[in-house]
GROMACS .gro file of C-alpha atoms in nm:
model
  147
    1UNK     CA    1   0.642  -2.270  -0.618
    2UNK     CA    2   0.605  -2.253  -0.255
    3UNK     CA    3   0.424  -1.962  -0.095
    4UNK     CA    4   0.239  -1.705  -0.233
    5UNK     CA    5   0.382  -1.534  -0.549
    6UNK     CA    6   0.452  -1.138  -0.552
    7UNK     CA    7   0.105  -1.001  -0.681
    8UNK     CA    8  -0.037  -1.227  -0.419
    9UNK     CA    9   0.141  -1.106  -0.136
   10UNK     CA   10   0.055  -0.759  -0.212
   11UNK     CA   11  -0.323  -0.834  -0.276
   12UNK     CA   12  -0.320  -0.978   0.098
   13UNK     CA   13  -0.123  -0.682   0.245
   14UNK     CA   14  -0.380  -0.447   0.049
   15UNK     CA   15  -0.668  -0.658   0.227
   16UNK     CA   16  -0.509  -0.638   0.573
   17UNK     CA   17  -0.423  -0.272   0.533
   18UNK     CA   18  -0.829  -0.182   0.454
   19UNK     CA   19  -0.895  -0.381   0.743
   20UNK     CA   20  -0.703  -0.178   0.967
   21UNK     CA   21  -0.886   0.156   0.807
   22UNK     CA   22  -1.201  -0.006   0.881
   23UNK     CA   23  -1.118  -0.081   1.245
   24UNK     CA   24  -1.007   0.330   1.277
   25UNK     CA   25  -1.351   0.399   1.113
   26UNK     CA   26  -1.520   0.209   1.393
   27UNK     CA   27  -1.343   0.410   1.668
   28UNK     CA   28  -1.522   0.700   1.859
   29UNK     CA   29  -1.360   1.044   1.941
   30UNK     CA   30  -1.282   0.914   2.254
   31UNK     CA   31  -1.101   0.602   2.149
   32UNK     CA   32  -0.784   0.820   2.121
   33UNK     CA   33  -0.542   0.556   2.246
   34UNK     CA   34  -0.686   0.285   2.001
   35UNK     CA   35  -0.677   0.542   1.718
   36UNK     CA   36  -0.300   0.629   1.787
   37UNK     CA   37  -0.203   0.255   1.799
   38UNK     CA   38  -0.398   0.193   1.469
   39UNK     CA   39  -0.233   0.472   1.310
   40UNK     CA   40   0.105   0.326   1.410
   41UNK     CA   41   0.007  -0.014   1.251
   42UNK     CA   42  -0.107   0.159   0.926
   43UNK     CA   43   0.215   0.353   0.915
   44UNK     CA   44   0.421   0.040   0.959
   45UNK     CA   45   0.205  -0.157   0.708
   46UNK     CA   46   0.191   0.097   0.442
   47UNK     CA   47   0.573   0.170   0.471
   48UNK     CA   48   0.673  -0.195   0.428
   49UNK     CA   49   0.414  -0.229   0.150
   50UNK     CA   50   0.549   0.080  -0.034
   51UNK     CA   51   0.905  -0.001   0.025
   52UNK     CA   52   0.858  -0.332  -0.159
   53UNK     CA   53   0.680  -0.196  -0.427
   54UNK     CA   54   0.922   0.083  -0.476
   55UNK     CA   55   1.239  -0.130  -0.458
   56UNK     CA   56   1.123  -0.418  -0.648
   57UNK     CA   57   0.800  -0.413  -0.844
   58UNK     CA   58   0.799  -0.066  -0.993
   59UNK     CA   59   1.156  -0.082  -1.113
   60UNK     CA   60   1.079  -0.401  -1.281
   61UNK     CA   61   0.759  -0.235  -1.421
   62UNK     CA   62   0.999   0.043  -1.573
   63UNK     CA   63   1.214  -0.231  -1.705
   64UNK     CA   64   0.917  -0.381  -1.883
   65UNK     CA   65   0.836  -0.070  -2.023
   66UNK     CA   66   0.528   0.008  -1.815
   67UNK     CA   67   0.684   0.369  -1.698
   68UNK     CA   68   0.357   0.544  -1.687
   69UNK     CA   69   0.184   0.296  -1.461
   70UNK     CA   70   0.501   0.272  -1.249
   71UNK     CA   71   0.529   0.684  -1.224
   72UNK     CA   72   0.130   0.707  -1.153
   73UNK     CA   73   0.159   0.454  -0.875
   74UNK     CA   74   0.448   0.582  -0.739
   75UNK     CA   75   0.316   0.935  -0.738
   76UNK     CA   76   0.029   0.818  -0.547
   77UNK     CA   77   0.260   0.674  -0.270
   78UNK     CA   78   0.347   1.036  -0.224
   79UNK     CA   79  -0.018   1.098  -0.126
   80UNK     CA   80  -0.012   0.791   0.091
   81UNK     CA   81   0.294   0.962   0.285
   82UNK     CA   82   0.114   1.293   0.304
   83UNK     CA   83  -0.184   1.148   0.455
   84UNK     CA   84  -0.014   0.961   0.681
   85UNK     CA   85   0.149   1.257   0.811
   86UNK     CA   86  -0.159   1.453   0.848
   87UNK     CA   87  -0.318   1.161   1.064
   88UNK     CA   88  -0.030   1.121   1.295
   89UNK     CA   89  -0.001   1.489   1.348
   90UNK     CA   90  -0.379   1.537   1.378
   91UNK     CA   91  -0.552   1.530   1.746
   92UNK     CA   92  -0.697   1.181   1.754
   93UNK     CA   93  -1.037   1.345   1.901
   94UNK     CA   94  -1.041   1.581   1.612
   95UNK     CA   95  -1.392   1.620   1.401
   96UNK     CA   96  -1.152   1.587   1.114
   97UNK     CA   97  -1.008   1.255   1.213
   98UNK     CA   98  -1.273   1.007   1.069
   99UNK     CA   99  -1.340   1.217   0.749
  100UNK     CA  100  -0.979   1.220   0.689
  101UNK     CA  101  -0.943   0.829   0.749
  102UNK     CA  102  -1.225   0.782   0.498
  103UNK     CA  103  -1.062   0.986   0.243
  104UNK     CA  104  -0.746   0.826   0.285
  105UNK     CA  105  -0.910   0.470   0.265
  106UNK     CA  106  -1.058   0.563  -0.052
  107UNK     CA  107  -0.746   0.655  -0.215
  108UNK     CA  108  -0.560   0.327  -0.074
  109UNK     CA  109  -0.875   0.110  -0.212
  110UNK     CA  110  -0.853   0.281  -0.564
  111UNK     CA  111  -0.480   0.241  -0.577
  112UNK     CA  112  -0.496  -0.121  -0.468
  113UNK     CA  113  -0.776  -0.156  -0.751
  114UNK     CA  114  -0.558  -0.031  -1.022
  115UNK     CA  115  -0.282  -0.242  -0.938
  116UNK     CA  116  -0.489  -0.570  -0.868
  117UNK     CA  117  -0.703  -0.546  -1.174
  118UNK     CA  118  -0.499  -0.375  -1.419
  119UNK     CA  119  -0.131  -0.340  -1.374
  120UNK     CA  120  -0.038  -0.638  -1.203
  121UNK     CA  121  -0.220  -0.894  -1.393
  122UNK     CA  122  -0.089  -0.730  -1.728
  123UNK     CA  123   0.266  -0.721  -1.607
  124UNK     CA  124   0.257  -1.097  -1.488
  125UNK     CA  125   0.109  -1.237  -1.784
  126UNK     CA  126   0.413  -1.075  -1.992
  127UNK     CA  127   0.663  -1.229  -1.712
  128UNK     CA  128   0.820  -1.590  -1.746
  129UNK     CA  129   0.785  -1.819  -1.437
  130UNK     CA  130   1.153  -1.769  -1.369
  131UNK     CA  131   1.121  -1.367  -1.374
  132UNK     CA  132   0.792  -1.402  -1.142
  133UNK     CA  133   0.992  -1.614  -0.897
  134UNK     CA  134   1.284  -1.360  -0.894
  135UNK     CA  135   1.045  -1.065  -0.822
  136UNK     CA  136   0.882  -1.266  -0.546
  137UNK     CA  137   1.222  -1.366  -0.380
  138UNK     CA  138   1.334  -1.001  -0.402
  139UNK     CA  139   1.026  -0.887  -0.252
  140UNK     CA  140   1.022  -1.112   0.032
  141UNK     CA  141   1.392  -1.002   0.101
  142UNK     CA  142   1.296  -0.643   0.087
  143UNK     CA  143   0.993  -0.687   0.335
  144UNK     CA  144   1.226  -0.884   0.576
  145UNK     CA  145   1.444  -0.560   0.610
  146UNK     CA  146   1.127  -0.374   0.726
  147UNK     CA  147   1.075  -0.625   1.015
   0.00000   0.00000   0.00000
């Protein structure tokens, strides 16, 4: 199969997103322009990622009777949106900025770990190559809509 499968794509996106958090954590309170740009990049990356998961992966999980995991992961996306809103509306030189980024990064890291180590491997193992290819194609299509 050409290119990365859906779970590998999501894993790469997790990694890229955590790298953006790390860049944010390296900024100082006087780097307000850089913080604004990075928060914007983070927003885009997380929105695209959440969209792909919510439109393709989680419905497929529910269809495979993995409803509890799908609901839990989707519920966490709600927290992600709340954190994004907080970061976007916070003064970029606020003393609260970096602690909020750190807390947010921890949430994303734990969410990603649960997907990568538990949910996705179990789900993928239960799928045929055909189903796997279908989910990858659907996800790529959803990802394109967000570009």
